[in-house]
Structure formats: C-alpha cells, structure tokens
Coordinates of C-alpha atoms and ligand atoms in Angstrom, one line a residue:
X46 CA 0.0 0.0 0.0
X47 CA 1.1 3.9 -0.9
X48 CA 2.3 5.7 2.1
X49 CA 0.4 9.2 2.4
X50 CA 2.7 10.9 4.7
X51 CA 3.0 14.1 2.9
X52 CA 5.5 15.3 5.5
X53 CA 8.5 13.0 4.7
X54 CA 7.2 12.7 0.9
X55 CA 6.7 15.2 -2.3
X56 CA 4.5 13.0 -4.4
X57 CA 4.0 10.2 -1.5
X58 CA 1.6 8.2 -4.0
X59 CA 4.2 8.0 -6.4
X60 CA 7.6 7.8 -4.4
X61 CA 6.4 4.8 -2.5
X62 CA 4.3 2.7 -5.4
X63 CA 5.3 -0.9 -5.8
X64 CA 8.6 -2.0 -8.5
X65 CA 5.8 -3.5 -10.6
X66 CA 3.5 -0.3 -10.6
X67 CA 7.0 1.7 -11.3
X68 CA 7.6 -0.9 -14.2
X69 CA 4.3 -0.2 -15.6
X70 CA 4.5 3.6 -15.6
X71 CA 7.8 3.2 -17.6
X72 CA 6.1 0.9 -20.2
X73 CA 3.7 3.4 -20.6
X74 CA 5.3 6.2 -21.2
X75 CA 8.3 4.8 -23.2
X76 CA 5.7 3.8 -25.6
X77 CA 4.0 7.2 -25.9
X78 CA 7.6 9.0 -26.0
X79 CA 9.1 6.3 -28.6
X80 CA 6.3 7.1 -30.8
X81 CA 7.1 10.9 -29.8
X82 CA 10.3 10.6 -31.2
X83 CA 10.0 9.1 -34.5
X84 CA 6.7 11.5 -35.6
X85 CA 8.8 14.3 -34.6
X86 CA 12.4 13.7 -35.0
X87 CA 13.9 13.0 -38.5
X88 CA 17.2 12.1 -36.6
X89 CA 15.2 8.8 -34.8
X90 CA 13.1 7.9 -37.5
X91 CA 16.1 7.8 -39.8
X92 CA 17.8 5.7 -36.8
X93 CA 14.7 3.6 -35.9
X94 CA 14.7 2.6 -40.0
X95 CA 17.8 1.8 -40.3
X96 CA 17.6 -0.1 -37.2
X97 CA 14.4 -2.0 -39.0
X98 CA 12.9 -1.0 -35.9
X99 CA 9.6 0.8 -35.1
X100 CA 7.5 2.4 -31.8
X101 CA 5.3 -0.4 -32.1
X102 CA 7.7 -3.3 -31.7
X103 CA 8.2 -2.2 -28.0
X104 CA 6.2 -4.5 -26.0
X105 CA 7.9 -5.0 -22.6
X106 CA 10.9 -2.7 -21.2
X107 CA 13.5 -5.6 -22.5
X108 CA 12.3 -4.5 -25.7
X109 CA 14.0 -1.2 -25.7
X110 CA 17.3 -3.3 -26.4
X111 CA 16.3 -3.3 -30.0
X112 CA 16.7 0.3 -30.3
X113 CA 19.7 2.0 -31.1
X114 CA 22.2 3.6 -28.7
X115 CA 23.2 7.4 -29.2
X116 CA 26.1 9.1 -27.8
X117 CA 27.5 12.9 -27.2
X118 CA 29.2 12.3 -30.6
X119 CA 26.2 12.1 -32.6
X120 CA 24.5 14.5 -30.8
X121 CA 27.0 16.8 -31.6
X122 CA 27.1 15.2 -35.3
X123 CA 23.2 15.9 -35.3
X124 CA 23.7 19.9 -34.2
X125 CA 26.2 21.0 -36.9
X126 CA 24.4 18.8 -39.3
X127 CA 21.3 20.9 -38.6
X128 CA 21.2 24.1 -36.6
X129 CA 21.3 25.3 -34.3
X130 CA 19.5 22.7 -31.9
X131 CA 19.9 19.5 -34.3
X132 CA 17.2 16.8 -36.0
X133 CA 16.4 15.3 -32.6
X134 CA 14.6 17.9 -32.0
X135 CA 10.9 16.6 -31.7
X136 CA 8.7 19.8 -31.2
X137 CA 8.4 23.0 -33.8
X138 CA 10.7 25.3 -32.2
X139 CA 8.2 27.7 -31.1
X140 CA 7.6 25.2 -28.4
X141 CA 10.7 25.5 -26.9
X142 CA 11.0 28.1 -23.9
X143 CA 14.6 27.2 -23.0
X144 CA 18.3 25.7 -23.7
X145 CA 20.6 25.1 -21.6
X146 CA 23.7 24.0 -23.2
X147 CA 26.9 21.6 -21.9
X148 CA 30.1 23.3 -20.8
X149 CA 32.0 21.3 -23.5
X150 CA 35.2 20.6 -22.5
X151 CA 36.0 19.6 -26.2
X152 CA 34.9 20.6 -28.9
X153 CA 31.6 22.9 -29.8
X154 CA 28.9 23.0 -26.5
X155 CA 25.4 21.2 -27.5
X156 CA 22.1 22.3 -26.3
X157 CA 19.4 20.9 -24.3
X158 CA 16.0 22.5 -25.5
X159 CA 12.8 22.0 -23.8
X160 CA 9.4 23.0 -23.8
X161 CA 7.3 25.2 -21.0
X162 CA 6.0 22.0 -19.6
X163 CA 9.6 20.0 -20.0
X164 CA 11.0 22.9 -17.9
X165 CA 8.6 22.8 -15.3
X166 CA 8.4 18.8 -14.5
X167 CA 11.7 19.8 -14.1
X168 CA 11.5 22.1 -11.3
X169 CA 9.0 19.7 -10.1
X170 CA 11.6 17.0 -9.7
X171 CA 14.7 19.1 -8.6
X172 CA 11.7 20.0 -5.8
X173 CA 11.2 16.3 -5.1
X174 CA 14.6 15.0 -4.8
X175 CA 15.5 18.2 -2.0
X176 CA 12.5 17.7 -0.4
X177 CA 14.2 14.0 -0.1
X178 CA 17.2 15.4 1.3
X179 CA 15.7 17.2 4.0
X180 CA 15.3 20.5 2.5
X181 CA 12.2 22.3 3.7
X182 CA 10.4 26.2 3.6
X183 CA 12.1 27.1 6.7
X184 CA 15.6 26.4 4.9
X185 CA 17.8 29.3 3.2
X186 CA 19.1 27.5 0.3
X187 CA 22.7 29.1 -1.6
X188 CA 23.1 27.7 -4.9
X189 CA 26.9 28.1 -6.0
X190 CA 26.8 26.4 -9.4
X191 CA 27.3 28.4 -12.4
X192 CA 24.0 29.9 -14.0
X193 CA 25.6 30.6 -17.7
X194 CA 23.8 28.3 -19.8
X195 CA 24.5 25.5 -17.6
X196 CA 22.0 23.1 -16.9
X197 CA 22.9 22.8 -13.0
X198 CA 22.0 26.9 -12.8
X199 CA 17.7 26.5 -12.8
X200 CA 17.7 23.4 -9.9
X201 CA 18.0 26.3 -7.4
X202 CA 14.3 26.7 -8.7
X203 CA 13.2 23.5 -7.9
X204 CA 14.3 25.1 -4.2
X205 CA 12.5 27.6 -4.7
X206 CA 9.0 25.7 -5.4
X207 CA 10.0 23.9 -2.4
X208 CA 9.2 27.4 -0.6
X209 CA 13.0 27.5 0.8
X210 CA 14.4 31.0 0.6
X211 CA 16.4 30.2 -2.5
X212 CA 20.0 32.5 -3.0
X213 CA 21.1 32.2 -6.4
X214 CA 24.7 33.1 -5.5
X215 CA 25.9 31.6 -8.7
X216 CA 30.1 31.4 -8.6
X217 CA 31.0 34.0 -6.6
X218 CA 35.0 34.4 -5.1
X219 CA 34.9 32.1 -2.3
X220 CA 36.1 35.2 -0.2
X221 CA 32.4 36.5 -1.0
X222 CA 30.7 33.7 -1.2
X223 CA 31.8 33.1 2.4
X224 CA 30.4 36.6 3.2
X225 CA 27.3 35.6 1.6
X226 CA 26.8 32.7 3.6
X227 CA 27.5 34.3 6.6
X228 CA 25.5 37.6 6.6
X229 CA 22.0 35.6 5.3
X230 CA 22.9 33.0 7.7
X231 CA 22.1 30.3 4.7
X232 CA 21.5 27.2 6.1
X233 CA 22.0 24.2 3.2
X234 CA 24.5 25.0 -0.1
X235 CA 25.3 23.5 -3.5
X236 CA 28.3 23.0 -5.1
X237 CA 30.7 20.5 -6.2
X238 CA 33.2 18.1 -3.6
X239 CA 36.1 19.7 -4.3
X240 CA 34.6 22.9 -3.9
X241 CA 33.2 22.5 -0.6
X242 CA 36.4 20.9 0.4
X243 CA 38.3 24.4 -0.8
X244 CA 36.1 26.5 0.2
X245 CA 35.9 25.1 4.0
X246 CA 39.4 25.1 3.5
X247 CA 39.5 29.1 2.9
X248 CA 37.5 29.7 5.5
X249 CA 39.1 28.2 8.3
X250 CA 42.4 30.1 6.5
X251 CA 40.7 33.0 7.1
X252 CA 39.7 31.9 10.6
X253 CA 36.2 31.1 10.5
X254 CA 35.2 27.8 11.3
X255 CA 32.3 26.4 9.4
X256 CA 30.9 23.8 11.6
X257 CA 30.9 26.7 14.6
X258 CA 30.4 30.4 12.8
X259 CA 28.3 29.1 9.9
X260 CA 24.9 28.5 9.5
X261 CA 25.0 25.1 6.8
X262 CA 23.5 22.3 7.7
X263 CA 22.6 20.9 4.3
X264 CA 25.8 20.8 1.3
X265 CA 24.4 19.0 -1.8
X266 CA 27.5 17.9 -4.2
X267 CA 27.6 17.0 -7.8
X268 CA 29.4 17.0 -10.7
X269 CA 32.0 14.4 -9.2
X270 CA 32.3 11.2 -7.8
X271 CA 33.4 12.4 -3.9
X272 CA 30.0 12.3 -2.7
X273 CA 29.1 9.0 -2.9
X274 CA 33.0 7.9 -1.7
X275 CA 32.0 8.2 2.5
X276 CA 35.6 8.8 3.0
X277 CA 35.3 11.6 1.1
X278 CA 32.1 12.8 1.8
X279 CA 32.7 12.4 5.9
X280 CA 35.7 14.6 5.4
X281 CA 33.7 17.2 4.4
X282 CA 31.1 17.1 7.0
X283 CA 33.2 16.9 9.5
X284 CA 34.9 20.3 7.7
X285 CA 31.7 22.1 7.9
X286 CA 29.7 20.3 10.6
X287 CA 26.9 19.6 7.9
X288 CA 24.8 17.0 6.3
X289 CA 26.5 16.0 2.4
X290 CA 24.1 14.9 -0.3
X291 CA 25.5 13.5 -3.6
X292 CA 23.4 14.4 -6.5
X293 CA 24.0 12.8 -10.3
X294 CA 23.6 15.5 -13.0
X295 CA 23.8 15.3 -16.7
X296 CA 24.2 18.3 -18.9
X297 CA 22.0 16.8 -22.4
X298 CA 19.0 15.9 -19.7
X299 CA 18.3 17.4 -16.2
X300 CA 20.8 19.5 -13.9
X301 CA 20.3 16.4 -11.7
X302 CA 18.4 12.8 -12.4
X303 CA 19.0 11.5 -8.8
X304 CA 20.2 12.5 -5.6
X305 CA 20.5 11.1 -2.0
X306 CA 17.3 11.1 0.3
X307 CA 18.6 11.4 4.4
X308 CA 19.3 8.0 4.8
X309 CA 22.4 8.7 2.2
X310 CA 22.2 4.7 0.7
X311 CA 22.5 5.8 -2.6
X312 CA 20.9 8.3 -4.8
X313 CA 17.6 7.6 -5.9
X314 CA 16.6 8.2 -9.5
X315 CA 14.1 9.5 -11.2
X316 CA 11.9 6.8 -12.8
X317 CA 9.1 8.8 -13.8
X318 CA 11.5 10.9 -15.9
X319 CA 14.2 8.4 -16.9
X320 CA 14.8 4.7 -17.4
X321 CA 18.0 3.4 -16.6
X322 CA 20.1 0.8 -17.9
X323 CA 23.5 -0.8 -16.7
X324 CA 25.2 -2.8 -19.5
X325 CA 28.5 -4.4 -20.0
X326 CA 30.9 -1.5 -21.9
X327 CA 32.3 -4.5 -24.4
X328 CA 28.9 -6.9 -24.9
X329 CA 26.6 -4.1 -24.1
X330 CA 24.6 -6.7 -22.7
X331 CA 23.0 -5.6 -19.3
X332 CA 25.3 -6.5 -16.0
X333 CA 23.6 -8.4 -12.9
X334 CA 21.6 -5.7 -10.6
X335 CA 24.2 -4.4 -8.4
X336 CA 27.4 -5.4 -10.7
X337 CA 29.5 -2.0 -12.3
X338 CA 28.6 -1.1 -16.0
X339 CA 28.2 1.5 -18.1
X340 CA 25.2 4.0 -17.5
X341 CA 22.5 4.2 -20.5
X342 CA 19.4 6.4 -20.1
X343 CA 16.7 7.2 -21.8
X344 CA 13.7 9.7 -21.4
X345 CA 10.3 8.9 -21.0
X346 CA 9.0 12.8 -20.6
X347 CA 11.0 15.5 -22.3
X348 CA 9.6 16.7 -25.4
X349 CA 11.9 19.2 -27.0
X350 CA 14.5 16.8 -27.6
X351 CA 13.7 13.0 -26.9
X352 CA 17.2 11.2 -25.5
X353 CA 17.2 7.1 -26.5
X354 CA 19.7 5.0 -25.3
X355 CA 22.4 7.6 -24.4
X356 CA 25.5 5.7 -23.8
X357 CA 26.8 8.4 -20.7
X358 CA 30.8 6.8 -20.5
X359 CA 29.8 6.7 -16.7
X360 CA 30.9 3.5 -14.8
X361 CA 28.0 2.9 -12.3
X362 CA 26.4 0.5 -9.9
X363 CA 22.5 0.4 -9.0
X364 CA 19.9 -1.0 -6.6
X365 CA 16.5 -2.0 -6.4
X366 CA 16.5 -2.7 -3.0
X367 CA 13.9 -1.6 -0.9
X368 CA 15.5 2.2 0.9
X369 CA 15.1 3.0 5.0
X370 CA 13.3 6.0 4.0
X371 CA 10.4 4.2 2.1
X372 CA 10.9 5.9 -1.4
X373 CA 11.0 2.6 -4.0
X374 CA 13.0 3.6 -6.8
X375 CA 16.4 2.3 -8.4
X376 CA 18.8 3.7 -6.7
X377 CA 22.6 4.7 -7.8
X378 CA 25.0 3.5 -5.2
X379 CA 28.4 5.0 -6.7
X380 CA 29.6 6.5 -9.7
X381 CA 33.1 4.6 -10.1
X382 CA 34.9 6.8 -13.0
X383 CA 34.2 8.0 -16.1
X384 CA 35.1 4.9 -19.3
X385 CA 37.7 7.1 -20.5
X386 CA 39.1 7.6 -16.6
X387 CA 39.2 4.1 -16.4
X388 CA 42.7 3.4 -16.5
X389 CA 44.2 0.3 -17.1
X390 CA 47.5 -0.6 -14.8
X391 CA 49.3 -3.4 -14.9
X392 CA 46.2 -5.1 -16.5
X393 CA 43.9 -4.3 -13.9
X394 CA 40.7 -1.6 -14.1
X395 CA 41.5 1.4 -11.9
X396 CA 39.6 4.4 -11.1
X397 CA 40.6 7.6 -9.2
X398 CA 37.8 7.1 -7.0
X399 CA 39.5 3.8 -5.6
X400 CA 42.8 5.3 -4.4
X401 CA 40.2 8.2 -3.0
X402 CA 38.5 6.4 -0.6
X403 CA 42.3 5.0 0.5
X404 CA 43.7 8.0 0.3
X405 CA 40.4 10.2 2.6
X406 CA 40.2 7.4 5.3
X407 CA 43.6 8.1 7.0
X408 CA 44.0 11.2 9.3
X409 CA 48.0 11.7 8.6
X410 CA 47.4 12.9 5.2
X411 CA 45.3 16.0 3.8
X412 CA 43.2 14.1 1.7
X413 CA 44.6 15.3 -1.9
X414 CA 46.3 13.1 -4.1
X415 CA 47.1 12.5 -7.6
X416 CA 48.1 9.3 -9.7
X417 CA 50.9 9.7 -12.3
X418 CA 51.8 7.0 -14.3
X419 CA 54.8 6.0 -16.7
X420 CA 56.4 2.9 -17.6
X421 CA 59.8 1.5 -16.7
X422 CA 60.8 -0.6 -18.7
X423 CA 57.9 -1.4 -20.4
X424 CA 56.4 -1.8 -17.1
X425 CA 53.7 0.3 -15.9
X426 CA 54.3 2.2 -12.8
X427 CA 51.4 3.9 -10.7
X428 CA 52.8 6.5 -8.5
X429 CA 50.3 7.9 -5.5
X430 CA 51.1 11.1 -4.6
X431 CA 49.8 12.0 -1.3
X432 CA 50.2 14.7 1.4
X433 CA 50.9 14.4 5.3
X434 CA 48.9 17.1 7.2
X435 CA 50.3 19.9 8.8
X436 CA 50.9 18.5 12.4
X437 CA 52.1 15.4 11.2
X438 CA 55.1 14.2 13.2
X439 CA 55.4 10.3 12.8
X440 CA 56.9 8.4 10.9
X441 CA 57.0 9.2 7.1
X442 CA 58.3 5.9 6.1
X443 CA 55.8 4.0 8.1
X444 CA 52.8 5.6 6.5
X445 CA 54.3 5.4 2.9
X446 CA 54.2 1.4 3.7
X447 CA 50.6 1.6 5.4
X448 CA 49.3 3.8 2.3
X449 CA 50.8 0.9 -0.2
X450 CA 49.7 -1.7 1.7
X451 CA 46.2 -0.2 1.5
X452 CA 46.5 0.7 -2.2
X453 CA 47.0 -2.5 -3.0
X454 CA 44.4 -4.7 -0.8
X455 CA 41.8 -2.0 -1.9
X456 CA 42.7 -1.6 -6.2
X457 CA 44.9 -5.0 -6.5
X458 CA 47.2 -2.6 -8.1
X459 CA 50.9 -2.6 -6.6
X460 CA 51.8 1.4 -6.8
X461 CA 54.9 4.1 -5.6
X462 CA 53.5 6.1 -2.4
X463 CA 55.5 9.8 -2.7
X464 CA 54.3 11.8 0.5
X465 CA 54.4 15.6 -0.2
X466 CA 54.4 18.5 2.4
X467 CA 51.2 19.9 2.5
X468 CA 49.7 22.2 0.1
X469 CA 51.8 20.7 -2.2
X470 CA 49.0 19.4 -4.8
X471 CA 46.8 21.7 -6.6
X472 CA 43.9 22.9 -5.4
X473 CA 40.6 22.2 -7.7
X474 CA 38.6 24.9 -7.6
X475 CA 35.6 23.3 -10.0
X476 CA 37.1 20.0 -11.0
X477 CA 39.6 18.7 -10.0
X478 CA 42.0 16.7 -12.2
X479 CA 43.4 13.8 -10.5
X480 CA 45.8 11.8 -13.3
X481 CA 49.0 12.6 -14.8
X482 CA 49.4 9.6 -17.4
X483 CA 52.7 10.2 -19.2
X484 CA 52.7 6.8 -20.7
X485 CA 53.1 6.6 -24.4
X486 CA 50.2 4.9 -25.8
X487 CA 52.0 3.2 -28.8
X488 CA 48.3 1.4 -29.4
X489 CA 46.1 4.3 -29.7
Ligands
ZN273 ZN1 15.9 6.6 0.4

C-alpha cells in the first residue's frame, strides 16, 4: 500500500508505489515517448529505419534493447548537421521556452531545448529529490553552481518551489561567497566536492570555522564522484559540521536525475522521468543488478528533444533494494569513474575514485592526491602522490608502507607512495584533475 505521509514525501503516491507499478508507468510512457520521437524527429526515425525498428515493436521494457544507442558524438554530429538545436529535435521550435547548453570541455557545447511543460516537470523534480534530502520552507538554500547556460543553474528553482528561501549566489570568489553565507545566515548550499572541500578550506584560513560560525547544515554535491565515496564525503562534514548529499547530473537531460534522500544509501533516480540501464561497456549486454557497468538512459517525458539510449561513458552501480526511507525507486550506489578515466594498470581496471576512498580514510594525510603513471621498462608504474597534514610528526616511512599496503588490498594494483608537504598538490577549484598519465600509448 502507498504511504500518504505528505511530510516526509513530495508525491507520497508515487515515491512509495510498488517495483511493478513503477515498471508499468515506464512501459507506458516509453511507448507514448518512442512514438514521440519518431513522428517528430527526423534524426530517430532515420535511426529507428535503419535499425528496422519501429515504436510499435516495443512490447515490454527488455524490448527497448532493440533500439539504437546514441552518444554525445552524434549528438554533436546531429547539431552542426542541422542548426542550431539538431534533428532530434521533436517539437516546432516555437515550443521550446529554454536551452541550456553543456560546458563542453572539447569541442563545440550542444544544447538541451525543452518545452514550458519539459521545464517545469523539471522544477517539479529538482523539488522532489531536495524535499528527499531534507530540504524544507524554513531552509535558506545558496546555490553556488554556475548559471551561464549551464544546466545545474535552474535546480536552485526547484528550491524555490519547495518554498526554501532560495540564494542564487551563482560562482561568486569564495572570499564573497563566504560573506554571503554568513551575513543571510544560509542554512544548506550546493556546489561540487572539491569545492566544498576548498572552500571550508579558505575559511578556516581565514579563521572562520564552518561547523561553529556558519549557519550550513545541508551541502548537496555534484558533478563528481566524492559524494558517494563516505571517506570523502565524511571529510567534508566533518569540515563544515553539515549533512553531504550526492546528487547525479547530466548536462543533455536534467541538472540532476538522482540525488541522495537522508538515509544517504545511494541516490535515488528519477523513474518517472528516466529509465536506466547498466550494461557491460564490451557486450553491451546488461550486468547483474548491483554489478559495475556503463550508465544508458533514456527519457520517457521530455519533449523538446527526446534522449534514447544515451551511452553516458559513466561507470555505475544500482539497486532495487527496498531504501530505510520508504521511497522505491532504483537507486545509484556509486559513480566509479568515467570509461575514459578508467585506467588500465598493470592489467587491472582502476579508477581515481578507488585510491580516494584510500587516500580520505587516514587522518596523517590531507586528503589530496594524484596518480601519475609511466612505464619503466615497459612496465607500468602507478605513483600515489599523497600529502601528510600539517601536524604530522610520525613516521614518514611508516605511512608510505601503510598507504601501499592499502593501495594494493583496496585496487589490486601494486603502486609508488610519494608523500608531499602539505599544500603541495593543486587545489581544484571546479574539477579537479586527478591523473598525470605520461605513458606513451604506442596502441592508440
Ligand atoms: Zn531513500
């Protein structure tokens, strides 16, 4: 039976309804939205043919494995092909109210239309998964993302709906975003791990300590993996004295498709919005429920611009285990690395966010690190560097052997330690980039 408590839920109905009744709202409206897409979109009824595929061979959710995958590639392909928004574009473009568009690290940014009702089922969600999280109307609620066409700038309205007293502090010096904080006393904050890692950083630098002269309660983190790695995300409450929530964003769909409710097992996802799928990078076959694979989503709402099969490159692991807080939908229990972070050492996967959680769970060292690998030899050599903190006065040769030892029961990768003074290590202050590979890749 539904639960009804409208106090712990948004859409109580709907957040609590059985895996079957969630199964049968996703057949539903992949149907509808499959058909959406090839009567609108020359792009997937060009695909679909070629395929030898149509809306109407999609009988169960196992059938959407006929359909073809997409990727950023082509949906770059698609834009340049036909501007300026691209043939998967389902909708005449008066329909479309808004783009956002991705911060395109490489190559030419692509946007993400949608319509008036797109954008505010949006809003509707962002409200949902903060509501999760604890947020409520009595909250004051900083959002410190960037607002320049990216698509992590309008969550802060889903805030908003929720009646907190939203701050759109967008990215502000931390010097002045600290002064922001403090004067309206703001009580929860977004941003990104390493972000709120520097910025608690600066402030105690400055001599202010978060957890005692602050007034936030609440950090919700995206954008990397820290916040679903404890070590990492313990680090950081303890840094500010505050609850961290990891929320999964994705530039070509929402600002963020999931996000942690208070019992932090996870991130739950938004089913109603998007169907997930976990398959095997090489077979593309789908991995066993709770087994690492490569992300593929698909949307079952958004009109502008329908998304089938998008292969995201992100290594994941999900759960539909029933959660402590009541809410029944797949959860994501840890983004592992991106495909093409995965690295490949001595012949063993690797991900930065392996030698992380190593690296965050011992109290000698600061918590930054960086992997740099070469080859000796022919050999590959992984080299951890790592920092002592400050006060550190043991032994530095006894916690280079503790850190290896760890490395290698935790990754199965035998690597260098090289401790460095603190401060040592960049400083991210968005992303932070974790690998130096100087190997030549004679293959590639
Ligand atoms: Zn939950």
């Amino acid at each position: 039976m539904a639960v009804q408590d409208h106090d712990a839920y948004w859409h109580p109905g709907l957040e609590t309804q059985s895996r079957a009744d969630w199964r049968q709202l996703q057949l539903d409206l992949l149907k509808d939205h499959l058909r959406h897409a090839y009567d609108g979109s020359p792009y997937y009824r060009a695909a679909f043919d070629a395929q030898g595929v149509s809306p109407g061979d999609l009988h169960t959710l196992d059938d959407l494995r006929r359909f073809p995958f997409l990727d950023k590639a082509t949906i770059r392909d698609r834009q340049t092909a036909v501007p300026p928004f691209g043939d998967l574009v389902a909708v005449p473009e008066r329909e479309i109210v808004y783009i956002s568009a991705s911060s395109g690290s490489t190559g030419v940014p692509t946007a993400s239309p949608f319509t008036s009702k797109d954008f505010e089922e949006w809003i509707d969600y962002e409200a949902r998964q903060f509501w999760s999280s604890g947020l409520r109307p009595t909250d004051r609620y900083a959002h410190a993302l960037n607002f320049s066409l990216f698509v992590g700038g309008p969550c802060v309205m889903g805030a908003q709906k929720l009646g907190a007293l939203s701050i759109h502090a967008g990215t502000l010096p931390s010097e002045r975003l600290l002064a922001v904080l403090n004067q309206f006393r703001a009580t929860a904050l977004w941003t990104t791990p390493s972000y709120a890692w520097h910025l608690g950083e600066t402030a105690q630098s400055e001599g202010i300590d978060p957890a005692r002269d602050l007034a936030v309660r609440r950090l919700f983190v995206a954008g990397e993996p820290g916040g679903s790695i404890p070590e990492t995300r313990e680090r950081i409450e303890a840094l500010w004295g505050a609850e961290v929530y990891d929320y999964y964003g994705l530039s070509d769909i929402f600002g963020s498709c999931a996000g942690m409710c208070v019992e932090k097992d996870g991130l739950h996802w938004a089913e109603d919005h998007i169907l997930v799928e976990v398959l095997n990078p090489e077979t593309l076959e789908p991995v066993a429920e709770g087994e690492r694979g490569e992300l593929v989503l698909t949307t079952l709402r958004k009109r502008a611009r329908p998304i089938i099969r998008f292969r995201t490159g992100d290594i994941v692991s999900v759960t539909t285990e029933p959660c402590r807080c009541g809410r029944t939908s797949l959860r994501l229990k840890g983004v592992h690395g991106r495909l093409d972070d995965m690295l490949i050492v001595k012949g063993v996967n690797l991900f930065p966010g392996d030698v992380e959680a190593v690296v965050r769970q011992d109290p000698a060292l600061t918590g930054e690190y960086r992997l740099v690998l070469d080859r000796v030899e022919r050999l590959d050599r992984l080299t951890v560097e790592a920092e002592h903190t400050q006060g550190f006065n043991g032994d530095l040769e006894e916690l280079r052997g503790r850190l290896r030892r760890q490395l290698k029961a935790a990754t199965g990768v035998g690597a260098e330690v090289a401790l460095l003074a603190p401060g040592t290590l960049p400083r991210a202050v968005h992303k932070a980039k974790r690998i130096d590979d100087r190997r030549q890749h004679v293959w590639s």
